[in-house]
Short mmCIF file of C-alpha atoms in Angstrom, two decimals:
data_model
loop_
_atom_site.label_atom_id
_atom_site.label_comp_id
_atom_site.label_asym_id
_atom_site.label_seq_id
_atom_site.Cartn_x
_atom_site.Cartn_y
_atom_site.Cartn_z
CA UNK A 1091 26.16 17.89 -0.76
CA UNK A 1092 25.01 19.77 2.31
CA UNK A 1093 24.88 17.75 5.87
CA UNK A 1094 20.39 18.27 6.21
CA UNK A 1095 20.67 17.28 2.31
CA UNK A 1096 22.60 13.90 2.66
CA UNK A 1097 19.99 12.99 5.82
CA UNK A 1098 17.06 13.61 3.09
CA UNK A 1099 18.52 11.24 1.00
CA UNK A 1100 19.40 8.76 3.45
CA UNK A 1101 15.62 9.23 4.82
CA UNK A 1102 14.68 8.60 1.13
CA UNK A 1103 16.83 5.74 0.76
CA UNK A 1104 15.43 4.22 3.89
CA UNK A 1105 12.25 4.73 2.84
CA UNK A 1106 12.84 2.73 -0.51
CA UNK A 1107 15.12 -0.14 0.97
CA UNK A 1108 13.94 -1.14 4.58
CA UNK A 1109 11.35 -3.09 3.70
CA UNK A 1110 13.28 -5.25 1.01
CA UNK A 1111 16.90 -5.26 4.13
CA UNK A 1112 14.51 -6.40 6.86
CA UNK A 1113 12.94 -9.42 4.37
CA UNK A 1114 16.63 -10.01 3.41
CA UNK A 1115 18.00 -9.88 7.07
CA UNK A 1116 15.33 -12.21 8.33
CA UNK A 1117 15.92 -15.02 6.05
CA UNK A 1118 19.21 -15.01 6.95
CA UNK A 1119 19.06 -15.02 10.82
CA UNK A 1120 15.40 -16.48 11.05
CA UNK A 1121 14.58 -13.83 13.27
CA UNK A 1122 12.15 -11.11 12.93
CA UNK A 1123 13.22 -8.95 15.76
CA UNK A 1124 16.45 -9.42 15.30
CA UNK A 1125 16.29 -8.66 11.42
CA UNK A 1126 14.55 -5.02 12.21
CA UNK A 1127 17.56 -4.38 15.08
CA UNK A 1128 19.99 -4.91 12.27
CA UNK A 1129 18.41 -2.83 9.94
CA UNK A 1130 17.72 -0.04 12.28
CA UNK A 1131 22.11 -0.54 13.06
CA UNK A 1132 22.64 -0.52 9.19
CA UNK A 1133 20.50 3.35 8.81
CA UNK A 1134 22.40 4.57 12.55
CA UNK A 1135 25.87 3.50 10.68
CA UNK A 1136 24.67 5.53 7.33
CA UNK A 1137 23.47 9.01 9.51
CA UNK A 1138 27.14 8.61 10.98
CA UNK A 1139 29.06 7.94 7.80
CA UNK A 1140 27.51 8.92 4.83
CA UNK A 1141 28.09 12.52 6.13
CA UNK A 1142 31.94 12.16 6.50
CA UNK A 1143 32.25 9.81 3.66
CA UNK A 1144 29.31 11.04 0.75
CA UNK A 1145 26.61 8.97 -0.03
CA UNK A 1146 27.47 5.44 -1.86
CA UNK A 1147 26.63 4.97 -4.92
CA UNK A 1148 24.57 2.07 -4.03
CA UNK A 1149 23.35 3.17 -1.16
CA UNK A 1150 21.51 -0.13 -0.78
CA UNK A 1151 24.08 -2.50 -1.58
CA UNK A 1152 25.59 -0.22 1.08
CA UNK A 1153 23.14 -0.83 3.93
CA UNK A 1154 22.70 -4.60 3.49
CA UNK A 1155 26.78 -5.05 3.51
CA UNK A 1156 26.45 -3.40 7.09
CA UNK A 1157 23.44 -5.27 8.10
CA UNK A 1158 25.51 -8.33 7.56
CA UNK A 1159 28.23 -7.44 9.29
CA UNK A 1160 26.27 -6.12 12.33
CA UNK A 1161 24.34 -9.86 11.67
CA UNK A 1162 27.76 -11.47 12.22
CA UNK A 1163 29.09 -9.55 15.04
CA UNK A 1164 25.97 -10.26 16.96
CA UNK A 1165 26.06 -14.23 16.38
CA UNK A 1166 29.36 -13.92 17.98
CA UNK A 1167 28.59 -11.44 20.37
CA UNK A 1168 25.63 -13.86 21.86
CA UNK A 1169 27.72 -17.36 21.34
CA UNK A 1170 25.49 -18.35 18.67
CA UNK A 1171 26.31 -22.46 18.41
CA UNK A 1172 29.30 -22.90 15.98
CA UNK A 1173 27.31 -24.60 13.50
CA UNK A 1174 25.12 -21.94 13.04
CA UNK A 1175 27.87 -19.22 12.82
CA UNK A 1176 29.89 -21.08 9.89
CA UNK A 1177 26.64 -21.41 7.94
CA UNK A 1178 25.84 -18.23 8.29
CA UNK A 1179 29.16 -17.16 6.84
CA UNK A 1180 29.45 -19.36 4.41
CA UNK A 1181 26.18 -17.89 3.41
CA UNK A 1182 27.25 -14.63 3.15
CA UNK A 1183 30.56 -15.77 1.43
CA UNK A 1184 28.81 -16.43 -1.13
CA UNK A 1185 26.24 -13.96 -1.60
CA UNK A 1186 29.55 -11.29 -1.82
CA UNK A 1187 31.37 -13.72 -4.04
CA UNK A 1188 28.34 -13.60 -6.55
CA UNK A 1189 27.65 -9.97 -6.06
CA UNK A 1190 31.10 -9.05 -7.31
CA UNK A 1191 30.14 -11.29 -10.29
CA UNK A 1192 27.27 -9.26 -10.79
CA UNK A 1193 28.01 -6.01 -10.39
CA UNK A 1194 26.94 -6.04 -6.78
CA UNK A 1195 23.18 -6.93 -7.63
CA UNK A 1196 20.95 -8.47 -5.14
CA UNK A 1197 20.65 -12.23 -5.73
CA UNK A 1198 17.38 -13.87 -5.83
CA UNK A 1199 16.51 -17.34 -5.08
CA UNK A 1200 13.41 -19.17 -6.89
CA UNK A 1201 10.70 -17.06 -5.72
CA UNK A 1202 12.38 -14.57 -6.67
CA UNK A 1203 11.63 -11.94 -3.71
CA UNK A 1204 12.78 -11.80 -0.29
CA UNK A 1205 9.24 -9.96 0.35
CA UNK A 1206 6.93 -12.02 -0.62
CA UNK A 1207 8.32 -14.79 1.41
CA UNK A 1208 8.17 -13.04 4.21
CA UNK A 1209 4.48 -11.74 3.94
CA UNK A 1210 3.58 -15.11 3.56
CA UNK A 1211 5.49 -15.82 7.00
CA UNK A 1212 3.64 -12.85 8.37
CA UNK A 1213 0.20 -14.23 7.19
CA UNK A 1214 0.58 -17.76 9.54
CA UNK A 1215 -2.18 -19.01 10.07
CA UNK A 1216 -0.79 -18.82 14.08
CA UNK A 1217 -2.10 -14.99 13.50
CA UNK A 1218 -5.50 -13.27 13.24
CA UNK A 1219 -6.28 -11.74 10.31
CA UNK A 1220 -6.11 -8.58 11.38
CA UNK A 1221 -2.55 -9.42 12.84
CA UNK A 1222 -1.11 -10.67 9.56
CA UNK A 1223 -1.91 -7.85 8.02
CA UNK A 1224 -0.27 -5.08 10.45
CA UNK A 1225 2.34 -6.78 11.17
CA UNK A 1226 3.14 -7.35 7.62
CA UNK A 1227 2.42 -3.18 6.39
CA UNK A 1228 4.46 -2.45 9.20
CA UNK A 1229 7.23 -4.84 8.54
CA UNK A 1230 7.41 -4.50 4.86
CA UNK A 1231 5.32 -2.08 3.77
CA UNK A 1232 6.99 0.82 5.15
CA UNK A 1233 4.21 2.09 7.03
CA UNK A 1234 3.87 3.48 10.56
CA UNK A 1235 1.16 2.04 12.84
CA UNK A 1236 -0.53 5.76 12.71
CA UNK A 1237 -0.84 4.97 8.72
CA UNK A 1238 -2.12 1.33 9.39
CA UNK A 1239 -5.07 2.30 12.10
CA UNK A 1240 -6.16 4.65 9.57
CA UNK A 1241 -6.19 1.99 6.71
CA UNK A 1242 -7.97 -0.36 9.10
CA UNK A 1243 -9.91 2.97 10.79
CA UNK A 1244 -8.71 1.28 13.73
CA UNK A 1245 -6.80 3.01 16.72
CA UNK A 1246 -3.11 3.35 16.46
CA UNK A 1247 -2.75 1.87 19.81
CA UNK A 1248 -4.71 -1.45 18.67
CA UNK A 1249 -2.59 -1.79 15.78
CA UNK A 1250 0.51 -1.33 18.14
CA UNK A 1251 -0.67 -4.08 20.36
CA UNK A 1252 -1.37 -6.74 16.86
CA UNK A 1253 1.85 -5.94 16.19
CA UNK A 1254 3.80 -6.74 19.53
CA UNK A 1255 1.93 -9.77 20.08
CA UNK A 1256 2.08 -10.90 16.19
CA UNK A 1257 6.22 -10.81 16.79
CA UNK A 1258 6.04 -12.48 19.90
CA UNK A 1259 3.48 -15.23 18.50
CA UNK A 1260 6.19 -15.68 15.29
CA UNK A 1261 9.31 -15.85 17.60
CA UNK A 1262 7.46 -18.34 20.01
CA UNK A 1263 6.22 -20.39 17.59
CA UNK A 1264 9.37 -21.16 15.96
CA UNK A 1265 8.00 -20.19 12.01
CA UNK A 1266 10.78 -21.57 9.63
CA UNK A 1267 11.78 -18.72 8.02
CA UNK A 1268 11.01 -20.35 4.11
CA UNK A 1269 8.66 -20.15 1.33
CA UNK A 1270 5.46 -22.54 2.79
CA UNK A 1271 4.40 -24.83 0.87
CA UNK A 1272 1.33 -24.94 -1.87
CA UNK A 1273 -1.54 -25.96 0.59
CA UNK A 1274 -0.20 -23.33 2.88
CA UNK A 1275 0.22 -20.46 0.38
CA UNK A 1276 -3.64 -20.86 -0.73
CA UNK A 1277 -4.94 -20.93 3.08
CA UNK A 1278 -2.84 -17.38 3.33
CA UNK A 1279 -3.37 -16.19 0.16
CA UNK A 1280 -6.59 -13.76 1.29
CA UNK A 1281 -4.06 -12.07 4.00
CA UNK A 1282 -1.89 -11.93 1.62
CA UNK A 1283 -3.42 -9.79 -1.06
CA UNK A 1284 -5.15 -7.74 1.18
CA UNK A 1285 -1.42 -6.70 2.59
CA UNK A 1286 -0.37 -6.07 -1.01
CA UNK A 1287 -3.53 -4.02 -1.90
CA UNK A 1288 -3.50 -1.98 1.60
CA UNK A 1289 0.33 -0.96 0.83
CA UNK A 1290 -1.13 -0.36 -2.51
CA UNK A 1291 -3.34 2.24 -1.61
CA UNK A 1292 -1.33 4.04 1.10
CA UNK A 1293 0.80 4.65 -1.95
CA UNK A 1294 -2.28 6.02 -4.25
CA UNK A 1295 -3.61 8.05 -1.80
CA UNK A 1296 -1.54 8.61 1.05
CA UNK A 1297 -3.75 9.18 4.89
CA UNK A 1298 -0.86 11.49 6.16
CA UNK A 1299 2.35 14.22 4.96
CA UNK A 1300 2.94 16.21 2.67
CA UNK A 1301 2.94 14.40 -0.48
CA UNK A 1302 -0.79 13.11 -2.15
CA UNK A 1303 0.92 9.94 -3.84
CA UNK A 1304 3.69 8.02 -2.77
CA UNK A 1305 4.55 6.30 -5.91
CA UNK A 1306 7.14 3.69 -4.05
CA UNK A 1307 4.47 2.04 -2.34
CA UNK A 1308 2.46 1.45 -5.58
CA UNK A 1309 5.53 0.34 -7.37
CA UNK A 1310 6.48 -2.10 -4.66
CA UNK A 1311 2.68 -3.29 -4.28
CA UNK A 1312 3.11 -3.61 -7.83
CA UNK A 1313 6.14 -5.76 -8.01
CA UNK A 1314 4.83 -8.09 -5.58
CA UNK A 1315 1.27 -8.92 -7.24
CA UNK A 1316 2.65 -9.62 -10.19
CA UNK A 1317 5.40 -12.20 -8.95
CA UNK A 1318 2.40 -13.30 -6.73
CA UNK A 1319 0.65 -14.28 -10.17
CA UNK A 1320 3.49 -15.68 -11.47
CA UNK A 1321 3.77 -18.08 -8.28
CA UNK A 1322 0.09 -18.93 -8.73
CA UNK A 1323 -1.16 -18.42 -12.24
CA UNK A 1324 -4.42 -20.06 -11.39
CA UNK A 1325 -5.58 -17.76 -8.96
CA UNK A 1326 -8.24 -15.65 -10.46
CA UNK A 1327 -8.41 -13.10 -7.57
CA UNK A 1328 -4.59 -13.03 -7.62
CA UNK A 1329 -5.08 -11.58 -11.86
CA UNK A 1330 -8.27 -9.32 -10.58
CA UNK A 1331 -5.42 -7.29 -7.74
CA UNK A 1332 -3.07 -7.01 -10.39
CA UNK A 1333 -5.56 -5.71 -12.97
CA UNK A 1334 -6.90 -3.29 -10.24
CA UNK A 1335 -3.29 -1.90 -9.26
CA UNK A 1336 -2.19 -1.87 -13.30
CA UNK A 1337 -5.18 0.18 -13.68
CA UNK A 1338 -4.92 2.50 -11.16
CA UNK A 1339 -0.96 2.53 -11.40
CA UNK A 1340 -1.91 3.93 -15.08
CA UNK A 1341 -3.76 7.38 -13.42
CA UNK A 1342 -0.70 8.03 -11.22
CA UNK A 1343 0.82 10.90 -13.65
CA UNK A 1344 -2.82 12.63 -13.28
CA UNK A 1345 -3.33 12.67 -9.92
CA UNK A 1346 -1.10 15.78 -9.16
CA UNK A 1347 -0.82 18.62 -10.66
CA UNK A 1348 2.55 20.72 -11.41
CA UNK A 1349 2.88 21.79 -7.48
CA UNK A 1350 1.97 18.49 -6.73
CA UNK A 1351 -1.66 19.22 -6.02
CA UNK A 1352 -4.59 16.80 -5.88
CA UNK A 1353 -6.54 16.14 -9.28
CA UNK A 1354 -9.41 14.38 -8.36
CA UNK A 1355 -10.56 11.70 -11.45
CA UNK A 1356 -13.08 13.79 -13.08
CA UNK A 1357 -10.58 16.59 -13.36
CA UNK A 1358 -7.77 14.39 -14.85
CA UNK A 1359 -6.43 15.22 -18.26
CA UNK A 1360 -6.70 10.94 -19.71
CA UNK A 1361 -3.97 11.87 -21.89
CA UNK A 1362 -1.78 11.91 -19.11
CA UNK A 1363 -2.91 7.84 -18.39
CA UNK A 1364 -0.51 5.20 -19.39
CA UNK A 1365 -2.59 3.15 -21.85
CA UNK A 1366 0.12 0.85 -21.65
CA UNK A 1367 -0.74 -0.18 -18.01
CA UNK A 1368 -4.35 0.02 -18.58
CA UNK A 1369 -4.17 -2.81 -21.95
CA UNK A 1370 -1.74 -4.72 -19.31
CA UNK A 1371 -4.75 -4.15 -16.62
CA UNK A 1372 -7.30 -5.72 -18.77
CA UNK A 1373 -5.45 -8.60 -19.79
CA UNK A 1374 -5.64 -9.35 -16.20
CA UNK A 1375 -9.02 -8.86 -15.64
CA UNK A 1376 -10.20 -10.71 -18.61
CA UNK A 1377 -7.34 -13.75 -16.99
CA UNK A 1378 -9.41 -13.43 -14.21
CA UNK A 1379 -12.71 -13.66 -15.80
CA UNK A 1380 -11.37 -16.80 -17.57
CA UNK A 1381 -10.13 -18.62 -14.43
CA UNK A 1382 -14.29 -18.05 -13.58
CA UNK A 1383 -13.68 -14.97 -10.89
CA UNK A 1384 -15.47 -12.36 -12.58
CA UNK A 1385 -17.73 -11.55 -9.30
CA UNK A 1386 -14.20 -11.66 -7.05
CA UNK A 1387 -13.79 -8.72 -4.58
CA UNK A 1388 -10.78 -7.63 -6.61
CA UNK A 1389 -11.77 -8.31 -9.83
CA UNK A 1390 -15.18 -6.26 -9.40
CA UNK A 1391 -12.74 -3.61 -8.19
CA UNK A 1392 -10.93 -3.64 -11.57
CA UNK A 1393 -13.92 -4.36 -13.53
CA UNK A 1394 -15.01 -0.38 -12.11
CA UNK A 1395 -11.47 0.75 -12.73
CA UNK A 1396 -11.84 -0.50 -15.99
CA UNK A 1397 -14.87 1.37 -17.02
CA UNK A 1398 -12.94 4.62 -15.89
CA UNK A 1399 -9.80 3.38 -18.14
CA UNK A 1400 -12.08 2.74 -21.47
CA UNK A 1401 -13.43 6.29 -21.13
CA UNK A 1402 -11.59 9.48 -21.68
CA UNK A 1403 -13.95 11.88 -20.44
CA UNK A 1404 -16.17 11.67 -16.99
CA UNK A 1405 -19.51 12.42 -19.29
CA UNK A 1406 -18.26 9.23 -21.51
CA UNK A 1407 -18.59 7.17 -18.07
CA UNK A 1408 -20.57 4.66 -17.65
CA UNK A 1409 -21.70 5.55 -14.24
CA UNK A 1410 -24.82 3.13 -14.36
CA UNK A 1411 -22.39 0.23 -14.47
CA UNK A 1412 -19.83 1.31 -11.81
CA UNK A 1413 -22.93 1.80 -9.69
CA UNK A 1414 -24.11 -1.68 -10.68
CA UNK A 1415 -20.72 -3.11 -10.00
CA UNK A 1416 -20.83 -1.45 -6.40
CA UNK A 1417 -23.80 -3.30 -5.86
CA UNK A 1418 -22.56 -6.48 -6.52
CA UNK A 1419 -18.93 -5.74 -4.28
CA UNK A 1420 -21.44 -4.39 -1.38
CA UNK A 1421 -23.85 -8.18 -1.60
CA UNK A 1422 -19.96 -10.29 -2.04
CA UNK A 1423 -17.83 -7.65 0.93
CA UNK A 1424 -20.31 -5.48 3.17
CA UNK A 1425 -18.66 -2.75 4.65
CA UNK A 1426 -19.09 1.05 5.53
CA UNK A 1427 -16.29 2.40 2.65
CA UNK A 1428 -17.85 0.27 0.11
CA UNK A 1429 -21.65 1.96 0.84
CA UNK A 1430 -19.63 5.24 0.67
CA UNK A 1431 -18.24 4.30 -3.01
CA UNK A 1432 -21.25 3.36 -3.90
CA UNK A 1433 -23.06 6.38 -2.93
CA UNK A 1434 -20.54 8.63 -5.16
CA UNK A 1435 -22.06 6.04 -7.87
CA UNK A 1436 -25.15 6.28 -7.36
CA UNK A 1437 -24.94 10.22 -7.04
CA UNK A 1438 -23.00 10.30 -10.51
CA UNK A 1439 -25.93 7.57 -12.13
CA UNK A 1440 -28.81 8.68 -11.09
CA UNK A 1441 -28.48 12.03 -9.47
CA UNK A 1442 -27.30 13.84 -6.15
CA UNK A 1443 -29.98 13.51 -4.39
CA UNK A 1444 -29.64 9.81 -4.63
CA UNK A 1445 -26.30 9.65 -3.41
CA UNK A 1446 -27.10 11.69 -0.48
CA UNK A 1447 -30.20 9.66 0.50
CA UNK A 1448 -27.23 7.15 0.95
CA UNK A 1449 -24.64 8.70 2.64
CA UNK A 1450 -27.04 10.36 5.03
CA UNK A 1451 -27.66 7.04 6.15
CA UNK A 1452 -23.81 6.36 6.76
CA UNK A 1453 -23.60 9.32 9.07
CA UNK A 1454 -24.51 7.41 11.98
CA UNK A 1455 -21.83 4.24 11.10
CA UNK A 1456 -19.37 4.35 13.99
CA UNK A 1457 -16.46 3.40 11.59
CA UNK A 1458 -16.38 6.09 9.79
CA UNK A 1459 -16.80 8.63 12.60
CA UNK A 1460 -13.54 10.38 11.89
CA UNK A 1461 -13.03 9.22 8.36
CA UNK A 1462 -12.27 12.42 6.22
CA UNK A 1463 -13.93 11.31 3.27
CA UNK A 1464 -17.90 10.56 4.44
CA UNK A 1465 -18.18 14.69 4.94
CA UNK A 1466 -15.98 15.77 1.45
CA UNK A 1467 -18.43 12.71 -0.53
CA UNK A 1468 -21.37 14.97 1.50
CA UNK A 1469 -20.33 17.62 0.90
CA UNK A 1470 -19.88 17.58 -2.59
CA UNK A 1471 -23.70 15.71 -2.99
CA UNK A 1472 -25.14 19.15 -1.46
CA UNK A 1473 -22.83 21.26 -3.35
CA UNK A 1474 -24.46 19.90 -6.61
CA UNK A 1475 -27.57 19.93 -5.37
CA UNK A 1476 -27.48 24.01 -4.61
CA UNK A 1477 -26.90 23.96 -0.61
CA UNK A 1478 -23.69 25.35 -0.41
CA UNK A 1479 -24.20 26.58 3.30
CA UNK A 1480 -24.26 22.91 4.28
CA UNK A 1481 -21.77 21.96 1.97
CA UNK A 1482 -19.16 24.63 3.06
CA UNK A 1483 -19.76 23.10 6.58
CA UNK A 1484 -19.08 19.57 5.26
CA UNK A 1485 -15.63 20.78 3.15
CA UNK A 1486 -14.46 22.37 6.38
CA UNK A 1487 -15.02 19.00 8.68
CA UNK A 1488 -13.64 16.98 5.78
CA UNK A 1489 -10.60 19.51 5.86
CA UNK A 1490 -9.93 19.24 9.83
CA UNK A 1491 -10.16 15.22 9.72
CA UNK A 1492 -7.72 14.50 7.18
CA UNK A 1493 -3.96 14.07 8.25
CA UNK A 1494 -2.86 14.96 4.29
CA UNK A 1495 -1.78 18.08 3.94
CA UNK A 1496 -2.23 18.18 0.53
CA UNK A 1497 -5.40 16.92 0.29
CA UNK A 1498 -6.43 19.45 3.09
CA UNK A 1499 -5.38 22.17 0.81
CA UNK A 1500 -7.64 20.90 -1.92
CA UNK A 1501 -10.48 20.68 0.39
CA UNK A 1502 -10.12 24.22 1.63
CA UNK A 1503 -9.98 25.62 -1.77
CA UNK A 1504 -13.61 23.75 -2.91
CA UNK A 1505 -14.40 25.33 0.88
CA UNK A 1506 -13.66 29.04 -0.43
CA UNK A 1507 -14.82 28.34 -4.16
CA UNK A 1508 -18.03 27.66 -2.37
CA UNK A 1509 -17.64 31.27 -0.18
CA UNK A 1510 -19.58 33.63 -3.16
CA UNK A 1511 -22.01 31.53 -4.24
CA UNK A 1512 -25.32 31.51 -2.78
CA UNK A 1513 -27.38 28.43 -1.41
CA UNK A 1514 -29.97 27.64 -4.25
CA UNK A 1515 -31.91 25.23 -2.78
#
């Protein structure tokens, strides 16, 4: 393997495993900071090595051996009391000990994920909301503060100041580095889904690069939902996230195409769908119903993603009902994306012109001055409706605002589809 090919694949591999080290590294050494130094040692000692020496075959195994190490030599290094040095080691004695036992798999304790504990450390109540949640995508769900101001439609510089002050709040206020208990967990448990569900969608539609899906993120968002649901089975809103994802993780095949192109929804081919997510995904959602959350944030969410699973075409849509559920999630969470996902309903229920009479109104909402997808939802409104000079505009602002590369490519090529045809209006 090539030098530039081995630092892909370690890029890859950190990609996959730095979330899951840093979790790891900061239950052992209680120390956020500290955890992410490590880590960032672990990848410096893998661009050195792994070209010399190939790339392990588990890479990750690999990575947290050196994190440990590095963990140790810095104890010492800083004259860590004794105590805490021979617990510490004893520790990680055993953790090898039981590794070679198993094949050198990660051991879990009763929660079963080093992640989840530590987004529920992130979510303290010590923390604004906001905080919690960047400082937990940037910790654990591999995202870059660009990615996370663009989630929030927030500046990146804002975001960077949560997240300094978030690790300096955590540090100062001496957060035991454990799994709180059941009173805390439900006064987190909002911050902590919408972490899970904003790493979720990075993953399903990715703001930035070259690729449209980044099926990691989904996997990982996932993974943690449903040990969340596991941890608290009574939690209706906890079953309506995890029907969402399930039934959104089941489209994932359609959404690109052989070169990795966008398919938008209405273009997907549903026999591409993995029914056997979406029959998990409604076994959630009718969970959630049970446990009385039908009109939850998240389990509205899933109840729309639901009437896209149960159809196979887009004219076999119930479009009346997604636009009815929309109105329901707009009355229980107001906010400017939600009007703008309810305008594509209302456009699809009852017409164009109906949509546009809403997103025309959305044009002057300062949050979504630079979002990307208020002028492609325009712009497809007026290309339905015959004005294809306006819409051609729209596509072309749509194009310049989003940081996907990919999904600027599909945007141009509606823009030039749009190039021969005349306005009808």
């Amino acid at each position: 393997m090539t030098v530039p090919a081995i630092q892909r694949t370690i890029a890859a591999v950190w990609r996959i495993e730095s979330a899951r080290l840093i979790a790891a590294l900061a239950r052992l050494v209680g120390d956020v900071g500290l955890a992410e130094d490590l880590a960032q040692d672990a990848l410096v000692a893998a661009l050195e090595q792994w070209p010399v020496e190939g790339v392990p075959e588990k890479p990750g195994a690999w990575l947290m051996t050196v994190a440990k190490r590095r963990a140790i030599d810095r104890i010492r290094r800083d004259q860590v009391s004794a105590r805490k040095y021979a617990e510490l080691g004893r520790q990680l004695e055993a953790e090898q000990d039981q590794a070679a036992v198993d094949g050198g798999q990660t051991i879990v304790d009763d929660v079963g994920d080093d992640l989840l504990r530590l987004i529920f450390i992130a979510c303290h109540l010590a923390f604004s909301t906001e905080a919690r949640v960047a400082l937990t995508l940037r910790l654990l769900g591999g995202l870059t503060t660009a990615e996370i101001g663009r989630a929030f439609l927030t500046p990146e510089s804002t975001i960077a100041q949560r997240i300094v002050r978030a690790k300096r709040t955590l540090a100062a206020a001496n957060i035991p580095f454990e799994l709180p208990d059941a009173a805390a967990r439900n006064a987190r448990l909002s911050a902590v889904l919408a972490v899970i569900y904003l790493i979720f969608n990075e993953g399903y539609a990715a703001t930035a690069g070259e690729a449209w899906i980044r099926p990691d993120l989904c996997e990982d968002a996932l993974r943690l939902g449903r040990i969340l649901a596991e941890l608290t089975p009574r939690e209706p809103e906890v079953h309506g996230l995890v029907a969402l994802m399930e039934l959104q993780t089941s489209r994932l095949r359609a959404r690109p195409g052989p070169a990795g192109e966008p398919i938008l929804l209405l273009d997907q081919n549903s026999a591409r769908w993995d029914y056997l997510l979406i029959q998990r995904g409604l076994a959630a959602l009718q969970r959630a119903e049970k446990l009385g959350g039908a009109h939850g944030p998240y389990a509205l969410q899933a109840a729309i993603a639901a009437c896209h699973a149960r159809a196979r075409t887009a004219e076999a849509t119930d479009w009346q009902q997604i636009a009815a559920l929309y109105d329901a999630l707009a009355q229980l969470t107001p906010s400017p994306i939600v009007e703008l996902n309810r305008a594509v309903a209302l456009g699809m229920a009852y017409g164009p012109a109906v949509g546009l009479e809403l997103v025309d109104l959305l044009n002057t909402e300062p949050a979504l001055a630079g979002y990307h997808l208020l002028p492609s939802v325009r712009s497809d409104l007026l290309a339905r409706l015959g004005r294809n000079e306006e819409a051609r505009a729209e596509f072309a602002r749509a194009a310049a605002l989003t940081q996907n590369a990919r999904e600027r490519d599909l945007l141009l090529a509606r823009l030039h589809a749009l190039d021969a045809a005349p306005d009808s209006r």
